[in-house]
Amino acid sequence: MHRRLFIKNALTLTAIGLIGTGCTPSSHQMLVSAARDSSDNHSIRLIDPYRDQSTNIPVAERLHDATLRPGTAEIVVFERRPGYRFYVIDAERAQIYKSIPATNQRHLYGHGVFSQNGKWLYTTENNLRSLHGVIGIYNAERDYTRVGEWPLPSPGPHEIKMMPDGETLVIAVGGIKTHPDSGRKTLNPDSLQPSLIYLNRHSGQIIDQQSFINPYLSIRHLDIASDGTIAIGMQHQGSNDEALPLVAVHQRGAPIQSIKALPEQWLALNGYIASVAVLSEADTIAVTSPRGNRIALTQKSSGELQSFIYQKDCAGLAKLDLNRLAISNGLGEIQILECFQGKAEKRQHIKHSNCRWDNHLLAI
């Protein structure tokens, strides 16, 4: 299929709601990921998940995550921490539409989310004076003008999502102070403050803030089930010889609860979760551990880790439909799994030419 037609059809199906409804997998679906080639050139790629075909859009710096503006062909892609700009991609034309710099004394953490009407973009950022987190607010209808920010009580906000009510932001706050002058060094190793924060997007009011059992479990990534349950992935800021829980769930009005797993299962994940995806209809929570070379699958209803799938250096996760999951890795591979109740069958495995996928994967 001609590249332009493939992209246009993928965006059309997304707009009318056919992708993610349980239809037969279609070549019109599209994945989005940051990538590097063998010469370390950076790009954003628009990918056909079912064949070795992608469109390459070059950029200057390493990128991290991406989000689709609802009702449009605009994809926003964020530079990796410490990021100083995000790009607005015109997916139909496969080109950069705008490059938006971070405001003075702020840098990006690589994640963002739109309001449901597509007008407002919310990003996780670092205040370089206080080293506490802020949520940047951008008006997409005014060329992504930054109109303000909401301060957070803790450092290191990372992934951010919109709750199903369309009014509440939920934020994985890693609790780690960093400054670009010190590289990626943790500046508060003895006073980490990880938490899960629920924030009113209109007022900036913190509705709820929850901590977990161990401050050295940095809360980094999350996804939201159809019933509003939050699945959380963590990264251990210590030695990886302790069998600490790296995956948990949260429901409003209750404490954060670890999923149930054996000590040797936690150890196999090597202290690091890179991405989280919930397939509500398949009763499955999936996480990736590139350091453990494993995809871990949990049955959501029981809260029990059910199975591992081996994939070297796996990181990105994207829901293709009700029970199909795409997983990318640093070797340029994309694997498709069919999931049910925390177990999976492998459906496809493709090696893409001359690329290494970065940490996150978006399906549209």
Tab-separated table of N, CA, C and O in Angstrom, residues 189-281:
chain	number	residue	atom	x	y	z
A	189	PRO	N	19.165	10.977	47.023
A	189	PRO	CA	19.117	9.509	47.182
A	189	PRO	C	18.571	9.054	48.529
A	189	PRO	O	18.074	7.931	48.638
A	190	ASP	N	18.646	9.910	49.559
A	190	ASP	CA	18.176	9.511	50.887
A	190	ASP	C	16.791	10.058	51.213
A	190	ASP	O	16.300	9.863	52.335
A	191	SER	N	16.148	10.730	50.253
A	191	SER	CA	14.826	11.316	50.539
A	191	SER	C	13.928	11.246	49.308
A	191	SER	O	13.338	12.249	48.913
A	192	LEU	N	13.839	10.069	48.727
A	192	LEU	CA	12.993	9.898	47.549
A	192	LEU	C	11.516	10.039	47.940
A	192	LEU	O	11.111	9.645	49.026
A	193	GLN	N	10.722	10.584	47.024
A	193	GLN	CA	9.316	10.877	47.334
A	193	GLN	C	8.383	10.381	46.223
A	193	GLN	O	7.598	11.156	45.678
A	194	PRO	N	8.427	9.102	45.857
A	194	PRO	CA	7.541	8.631	44.790
A	194	PRO	C	6.085	8.613	45.249
A	194	PRO	O	5.784	8.360	46.423
A	195	SER	N	5.179	8.865	44.314
A	195	SER	CA	3.755	8.814	44.644
A	195	SER	C	2.938	8.753	43.364
A	195	SER	O	3.445	8.970	42.256
A	196	LEU	N	1.673	8.458	43.551
A	196	LEU	CA	0.681	8.514	42.486
A	196	LEU	C	-0.228	9.689	42.816
A	196	LEU	O	-0.806	9.745	43.908
A	197	ILE	N	-0.339	10.644	41.875
A	197	ILE	CA	-1.093	11.877	42.140
A	197	ILE	C	-2.261	11.978	41.169
A	197	ILE	O	-2.101	11.771	39.963
A	198	TYR	N	-3.429	12.311	41.721
A	198	TYR	CA	-4.615	12.649	40.932
A	198	TYR	C	-4.829	14.153	41.028
A	198	TYR	O	-4.873	14.715	42.127
A	199	LEU	N	-4.954	14.808	39.878
A	199	LEU	CA	-4.972	16.274	39.817
A	199	LEU	C	-6.163	16.745	38.986
A	199	LEU	O	-6.405	16.224	37.881
A	200	ASN	N	-6.898	17.723	39.505
A	200	ASN	CA	-7.952	18.347	38.713
A	200	ASN	C	-7.312	19.189	37.620
A	200	ASN	O	-6.538	20.099	37.912
A	201	ARG	N	-7.626	18.902	36.366
A	201	ARG	CA	-6.939	19.567	35.252
A	201	ARG	C	-7.333	21.030	35.120
A	201	ARG	O	-6.605	21.819	34.509
A	202	HIS	N	-8.477	21.448	35.669
A	202	HIS	CA	-8.932	22.828	35.560
A	202	HIS	C	-8.319	23.727	36.640
A	202	HIS	O	-7.925	24.858	36.368
A	203	SER	N	-8.246	23.203	37.870
A	203	SER	CA	-7.802	24.027	39.000
A	203	SER	C	-6.397	23.713	39.479
A	203	SER	O	-5.796	24.508	40.212
A	204	GLY	N	-5.856	22.553	39.102
A	204	GLY	CA	-4.566	22.128	39.630
A	204	GLY	C	-4.642	21.552	41.028
A	204	GLY	O	-3.614	21.206	41.613
A	205	GLN	N	-5.848	21.420	41.577
A	205	GLN	CA	-6.003	20.877	42.919
A	205	GLN	C	-5.650	19.395	42.939
A	205	GLN	O	-6.070	18.636	42.064
A	206	ILE	N	-4.866	19.012	43.951
A	206	ILE	CA	-4.542	17.600	44.137
A	206	ILE	C	-5.719	16.927	44.824
A	206	ILE	O	-6.078	17.269	45.956
A	207	ILE	N	-6.324	15.984	44.125
A	207	ILE	CA	-7.500	15.286	44.628
A	207	ILE	C	-7.093	14.132	45.526
A	207	ILE	O	-7.755	13.824	46.518
A	208	ASP	N	-6.003	13.488	45.189
A	208	ASP	CA	-5.529	12.334	45.958
A	208	ASP	C	-4.046	12.158	45.668
A	208	ASP	O	-3.575	12.451	44.564
A	209	GLN	N	-3.323	11.698	46.690
A	209	GLN	CA	-1.903	11.372	46.528
A	209	GLN	C	-1.621	10.125	47.345
A	209	GLN	O	-1.898	10.084	48.544
A	210	GLN	N	-1.081	9.107	46.681
A	210	GLN	CA	-0.834	7.833	47.331
A	210	GLN	C	0.629	7.438	47.203
A	210	GLN	O	1.223	7.564	46.136
A	211	SER	N	1.195	6.964	48.314
A	211	SER	CA	2.555	6.428	48.310
A	211	SER	C	2.489	4.907	48.430
A	211	SER	O	1.473	4.342	48.837
A	212	PHE	N	3.626	4.271	48.100
A	212	PHE	CA	3.694	2.810	48.159
A	212	PHE	C	4.575	2.401	49.320
A	212	PHE	O	5.051	3.233	50.092
A	213	ILE	N	4.843	1.103	49.434
A	213	ILE	CA	5.459	0.551	50.639
A	213	ILE	C	6.924	0.926	50.813
A	213	ILE	O	7.450	0.879	51.921
A	214	ASN	N	7.620	1.279	49.740
A	214	ASN	CA	9.066	1.466	49.816
A	214	ASN	C	9.440	2.696	48.993
A	214	ASN	O	9.183	2.737	47.794
A	215	PRO	N	10.055	3.713	49.617
A	215	PRO	CA	10.391	4.928	48.871
A	215	PRO	C	11.425	4.713	47.773
A	215	PRO	O	11.612	5.598	46.927
A	216	TYR	N	12.101	3.572	47.777
A	216	TYR	CA	13.081	3.292	46.729
A	216	TYR	C	12.454	2.634	45.494
A	216	TYR	O	13.157	2.335	44.535
A	217	LEU	N	11.139	2.447	45.538
A	217	LEU	CA	10.407	1.988	44.357
A	217	LEU	C	9.839	3.225	43.667
A	217	LEU	O	8.803	3.758	44.063
A	218	SER	N	10.542	3.681	42.653
A	218	SER	CA	10.187	4.915	41.946
A	218	SER	C	9.046	4.632	40.976
A	218	SER	O	9.174	3.798	40.068
A	219	ILE	N	7.913	5.327	41.160
A	219	ILE	CA	6.727	5.126	40.322
A	219	ILE	C	6.934	5.900	39.024
A	219	ILE	O	7.002	7.125	39.022
A	220	ARG	N	7.015	5.191	37.889
A	220	ARG	CA	7.371	5.836	36.627
A	220	ARG	C	6.293	5.755	35.559
A	220	ARG	O	6.115	6.703	34.794
A	221	HIS	N	5.640	4.594	35.443
A	221	HIS	CA	4.729	4.401	34.319
A	221	HIS	C	3.398	3.842	34.793
A	221	HIS	O	3.309	3.215	35.851
A	222	LEU	N	2.369	4.085	33.973
A	222	LEU	CA	1.026	3.655	34.370
A	222	LEU	C	0.139	3.510	33.150
A	222	LEU	O	0.434	4.002	32.061
A	223	ASP	N	-0.978	2.832	33.365
A	223	ASP	CA	-2.057	2.782	32.390
A	223	ASP	C	-3.357	2.662	33.158
A	223	ASP	O	-3.368	2.350	34.359
A	224	ILE	N	-4.478	2.906	32.462
A	224	ILE	CA	-5.780	2.988	33.113
A	224	ILE	C	-6.708	1.950	32.508
A	224	ILE	O	-6.880	1.875	31.290
A	225	ALA	N	-7.339	1.140	33.368
A	225	ALA	CA	-8.343	0.175	32.929
A	225	ALA	C	-9.669	0.885	32.678
A	225	ALA	O	-9.890	2.034	33.120
A	226	SER	N	-10.563	0.214	31.993
A	226	SER	CA	-11.860	0.819	31.670
A	226	SER	C	-12.672	1.148	32.913
A	226	SER	O	-13.518	2.042	32.887
A	227	ASP	N	-12.413	0.444	34.036
A	227	ASP	CA	-13.132	0.733	35.277
A	227	ASP	C	-12.435	1.772	36.145
A	227	ASP	O	-12.847	2.022	37.281
A	228	GLY	N	-11.365	2.390	35.624
A	228	GLY	CA	-10.644	3.428	36.362
A	228	GLY	C	-9.512	2.917	37.226
A	228	GLY	O	-8.803	3.713	37.858
A	229	THR	N	-9.292	1.598	37.262
A	229	THR	CA	-8.147	1.064	37.995
A	229	THR	C	-6.854	1.504	37.323
A	229	THR	O	-6.729	1.453	36.102
A	230	ILE	N	-5.884	1.930	38.130
A	230	ILE	CA	-4.570	2.337	37.619
A	230	ILE	C	-3.592	1.186	37.817
A	230	ILE	O	-3.463	0.649	38.922
A	231	ALA	N	-2.917	0.791	36.762
A	231	ALA	CA	-1.827	-0.175	36.849
A	231	ALA	C	-0.518	0.602	36.825
A	231	ALA	O	-0.342	1.511	36.002
A	232	ILE	N	0.389	0.273	37.718
A	232	ILE	CA	1.592	1.060	37.971
A	232	ILE	C	2.829	0.200	37.763
A	232	ILE	O	2.897	-0.946	38.232
A	233	GLY	N	3.841	0.765	37.082
A	233	GLY	CA	5.135	0.112	36.939
A	233	GLY	C	6.209	0.926	37.628
A	233	GLY	O	6.245	2.155	37.499
A	234	MET	N	7.098	0.245	38.357
A	234	MET	CA	8.105	0.933	39.164
A	234	MET	C	9.519	0.510	38.791
A	234	MET	O	9.728	-0.504	38.131
A	235	GLN	N	10.480	1.323	39.245
A	235	GLN	CA	11.897	1.052	39.036
A	235	GLN	C	12.609	1.180	40.373
A	235	GLN	O	12.493	2.216	41.042
A	236	HIS	N	13.323	0.142	40.751
A	236	HIS	CA	13.964	0.109	42.061
A	236	HIS	C	15.257	0.914	42.052
A	236	HIS	O	16.141	0.671	41.230
A	237	GLN	N	15.359	1.856	42.977
A	237	GLN	CA	16.550	2.702	43.090
A	237	GLN	C	17.509	2.130	44.131
A	237	GLN	O	17.846	2.761	45.124
A	238	GLY	N	17.927	0.916	43.898
A	238	GLY	CA	18.834	0.253	44.822
A	238	GLY	C	19.355	-1.021	44.174
A	238	GLY	O	19.216	-1.233	42.972
A	239	SER	N	19.943	-1.890	44.977
A	239	SER	CA	20.461	-3.141	44.429
A	239	SER	C	19.289	-4.021	44.020
A	239	SER	O	18.221	-3.993	44.637
A	240	ASN	N	19.491	-4.801	42.980
A	240	ASN	CA	18.412	-5.618	42.440
A	240	ASN	C	18.434	-7.052	42.963
A	240	ASN	O	17.919	-7.963	42.328
A	241	ASP	N	19.021	-7.245	44.150
A	241	ASP	CA	19.016	-8.574	44.746
A	241	ASP	C	17.890	-8.729	45.764
A	241	ASP	O	17.797	-9.736	46.451
A	242	GLU	N	17.022	-7.699	45.869
A	242	GLU	CA	15.855	-7.775	46.737
A	242	GLU	C	14.619	-8.082	45.901
A	242	GLU	O	14.419	-7.494	44.833
A	243	ALA	N	13.762	-8.941	46.408
A	243	ALA	CA	12.537	-9.320	45.686
A	243	ALA	C	11.426	-8.329	46.040
A	243	ALA	O	10.496	-8.646	46.791
A	244	LEU	N	11.519	-7.140	45.468
A	244	LEU	CA	10.534	-6.096	45.752
A	244	LEU	C	9.491	-6.031	44.642
A	244	LEU	O	9.811	-6.225	43.473
A	245	PRO	N	8.233	-5.747	44.994
A	245	PRO	CA	7.181	-5.671	43.975
A	245	PRO	C	7.376	-4.470	43.065
A	245	PRO	O	7.562	-3.347	43.529
A	246	LEU	N	7.305	-4.710	41.761
A	246	LEU	CA	7.525	-3.664	40.766
A	246	LEU	C	6.241	-3.283	40.022
A	246	LEU	O	6.256	-2.337	39.228
A	247	VAL	N	5.156	-4.014	40.278
A	247	VAL	CA	3.885	-3.758	39.607
A	247	VAL	C	2.789	-3.722	40.661
A	247	VAL	O	2.744	-4.588	41.558
A	248	ALA	N	1.925	-2.726	40.567
A	248	ALA	CA	0.857	-2.564	41.551
A	248	ALA	C	-0.365	-1.977	40.871
A	248	ALA	O	-0.311	-1.552	39.705
A	249	VAL	N	-1.478	-1.969	41.591
A	249	VAL	CA	-2.706	-1.362	41.085
A	249	VAL	C	-3.271	-0.425	42.144
A	249	VAL	O	-2.992	-0.561	43.344
A	250	HIS	N	-4.072	0.534	41.671
A	250	HIS	CA	-4.718	1.456	42.606
A	250	HIS	C	-6.124	1.762	42.151
A	250	HIS	O	-6.377	1.991	40.961
A	251	GLN	N	-7.040	1.763	43.115
A	251	GLN	CA	-8.397	2.238	42.921
A	251	GLN	C	-8.657	3.332	43.933
A	251	GLN	O	-8.244	3.226	45.101
A	252	ARG	N	-9.317	4.405	43.470
A	252	ARG	CA	-9.587	5.535	44.356
A	252	ARG	C	-10.302	5.071	45.619
A	252	ARG	O	-11.202	4.243	45.583
A	253	GLY	N	-9.855	5.623	46.759
A	253	GLY	CA	-10.444	5.265	48.037
A	253	GLY	C	-9.768	4.106	48.732
A	253	GLY	O	-10.151	3.725	49.840
A	254	ALA	N	-8.754	3.530	48.100
A	254	ALA	CA	-8.019	2.394	48.680
A	254	ALA	C	-6.523	2.654	48.541
A	254	ALA	O	-6.097	3.493	47.743
A	255	PRO	N	-5.696	1.949	49.320
A	255	PRO	CA	-4.239	2.089	49.149
A	255	PRO	C	-3.766	1.383	47.896
A	255	PRO	O	-4.469	0.547	47.318
A	256	ILE	N	-2.547	1.715	47.464
A	256	ILE	CA	-1.910	0.998	46.366
A	256	ILE	C	-1.643	-0.440	46.797
A	256	ILE	O	-1.158	-0.691	47.901
A	257	GLN	N	-1.996	-1.378	45.910
A	257	GLN	CA	-1.818	-2.798	46.217
A	257	GLN	C	-0.873	-3.442	45.212
A	257	GLN	O	-1.055	-3.327	44.000
A	258	SER	N	0.125	-4.142	45.728
A	258	SER	CA	1.016	-4.901	44.852
A	258	SER	C	0.257	-6.051	44.201
A	258	SER	O	-0.651	-6.638	44.801
A	259	ILE	N	0.628	-6.382	42.969
A	259	ILE	CA	0.117	-7.629	42.410
A	259	ILE	C	0.819	-8.787	43.126
A	259	ILE	O	1.865	-8.614	43.761
A	260	LYS	N	0.236	-9.970	43.012
A	260	LYS	CA	0.767	-11.142	43.708
A	260	LYS	C	1.738	-11.867	42.787
A	260	LYS	O	1.384	-12.246	41.668
A	261	ALA	N	2.946	-12.050	43.284
A	261	ALA	CA	3.967	-12.756	42.514
A	261	ALA	C	4.955	-13.395	43.480
A	261	ALA	O	5.096	-12.964	44.632
A	262	LEU	N	5.626	-14.433	43.014
A	262	LEU	CA	6.637	-15.106	43.821
A	262	LEU	C	7.912	-14.265	43.876
A	262	LEU	O	8.195	-13.495	42.944
A	263	PRO	N	8.716	-14.399	44.931
A	263	PRO	CA	9.966	-13.637	45.014
A	263	PRO	C	10.854	-13.824	43.784
A	263	PRO	O	11.444	-12.862	43.280
A	264	GLU	N	10.931	-15.054	43.267
A	264	GLU	CA	11.787	-15.279	42.103
A	264	GLU	C	11.235	-14.596	40.849
A	264	GLU	O	12.002	-14.262	39.936
A	265	GLN	N	9.924	-14.380	40.785
A	265	GLN	CA	9.356	-13.648	39.649
A	265	GLN	C	9.741	-12.177	39.713
A	265	GLN	O	10.084	-11.574	38.689
A	266	TRP	N	9.685	-11.595	40.921
A	266	TRP	CA	10.124	-10.195	41.039
A	266	TRP	C	11.610	-10.072	40.699
A	266	TRP	O	12.015	-9.135	39.993
A	267	LEU	N	12.410	-10.986	41.181
A	267	LEU	CA	13.844	-10.927	40.894
A	267	LEU	C	14.121	-11.034	39.402
A	267	LEU	O	15.056	-10.404	38.882
A	268	ALA	N	13.304	-11.802	38.680
A	268	ALA	CA	13.515	-11.979	37.246
A	268	ALA	C	13.315	-10.686	36.466
A	268	ALA	O	13.841	-10.539	35.355
A	269	LEU	N	12.574	-9.723	37.038
A	269	LEU	CA	12.338	-8.446	36.354
A	269	LEU	C	13.476	-7.447	36.582
A	269	LEU	O	13.458	-6.346	36.027
A	270	ASN	N	14.436	-7.812	37.402
A	270	ASN	CA	15.701	-7.077	37.541
A	270	ASN	C	15.500	-5.614	37.909
A	270	ASN	O	16.229	-4.727	37.442
A	271	GLY	N	14.492	-5.337	38.718
A	271	GLY	CA	14.346	-4.007	39.308
A	271	GLY	C	13.823	-2.930	38.394
A	271	GLY	O	13.864	-1.754	38.769
A	272	TYR	N	13.284	-3.291	37.220
A	272	TYR	CA	13.007	-2.234	36.237
A	272	TYR	C	11.804	-2.574	35.361
A	272	TYR	O	11.789	-3.592	34.665
A	273	ILE	N	10.794	-1.685	35.392
A	273	ILE	CA	9.653	-1.773	34.491
A	273	ILE	C	9.682	-0.559	33.564
A	273	ILE	O	9.789	0.586	34.021
A	274	ALA	N	9.561	-0.800	32.249
A	274	ALA	CA	9.680	0.276	31.257
A	274	ALA	C	8.343	0.793	30.760
A	274	ALA	O	8.221	1.969	30.432
A	275	SER	N	7.339	-0.085	30.640
A	275	SER	CA	6.033	0.318	30.110
A	275	SER	C	4.945	-0.536	30.739
A	275	SER	O	5.196	-1.666	31.175
A	276	VAL	N	3.730	0.030	30.748
A	276	VAL	CA	2.560	-0.647	31.311
A	276	VAL	C	1.413	-0.532	30.318
A	276	VAL	O	1.204	0.534	29.723
A	277	ALA	N	0.641	-1.603	30.147
A	277	ALA	CA	-0.561	-1.558	29.318
A	277	ALA	C	-1.631	-2.442	29.949
A	277	ALA	O	-1.335	-3.556	30.387
A	278	VAL	N	-2.863	-1.931	29.997
A	278	VAL	CA	-3.999	-2.705	30.501
A	278	VAL	C	-4.915	-3.046	29.334
A	278	VAL	O	-5.334	-2.159	28.589
A	279	LEU	N	-5.209	-4.328	29.179
A	279	LEU	CA	-6.203	-4.797	28.214
A	279	LEU	C	-7.410	-5.257	29.022
A	279	LEU	O	-7.487	-6.408	29.467
A	280	SER	N	-8.331	-4.330	29.269
A	280	SER	CA	-9.431	-4.606	30.197
A	280	SER	C	-10.276	-5.781	29.757
A	280	SER	O	-10.604	-6.668	30.561
A	281	GLU	N	-10.639	-5.815	28.472
A	281	GLU	CA	-11.512	-6.874	27.986
A	281	GLU	C	-10.814	-8.231	27.995
A	281	GLU	O	-11.471	-9.269	28.035
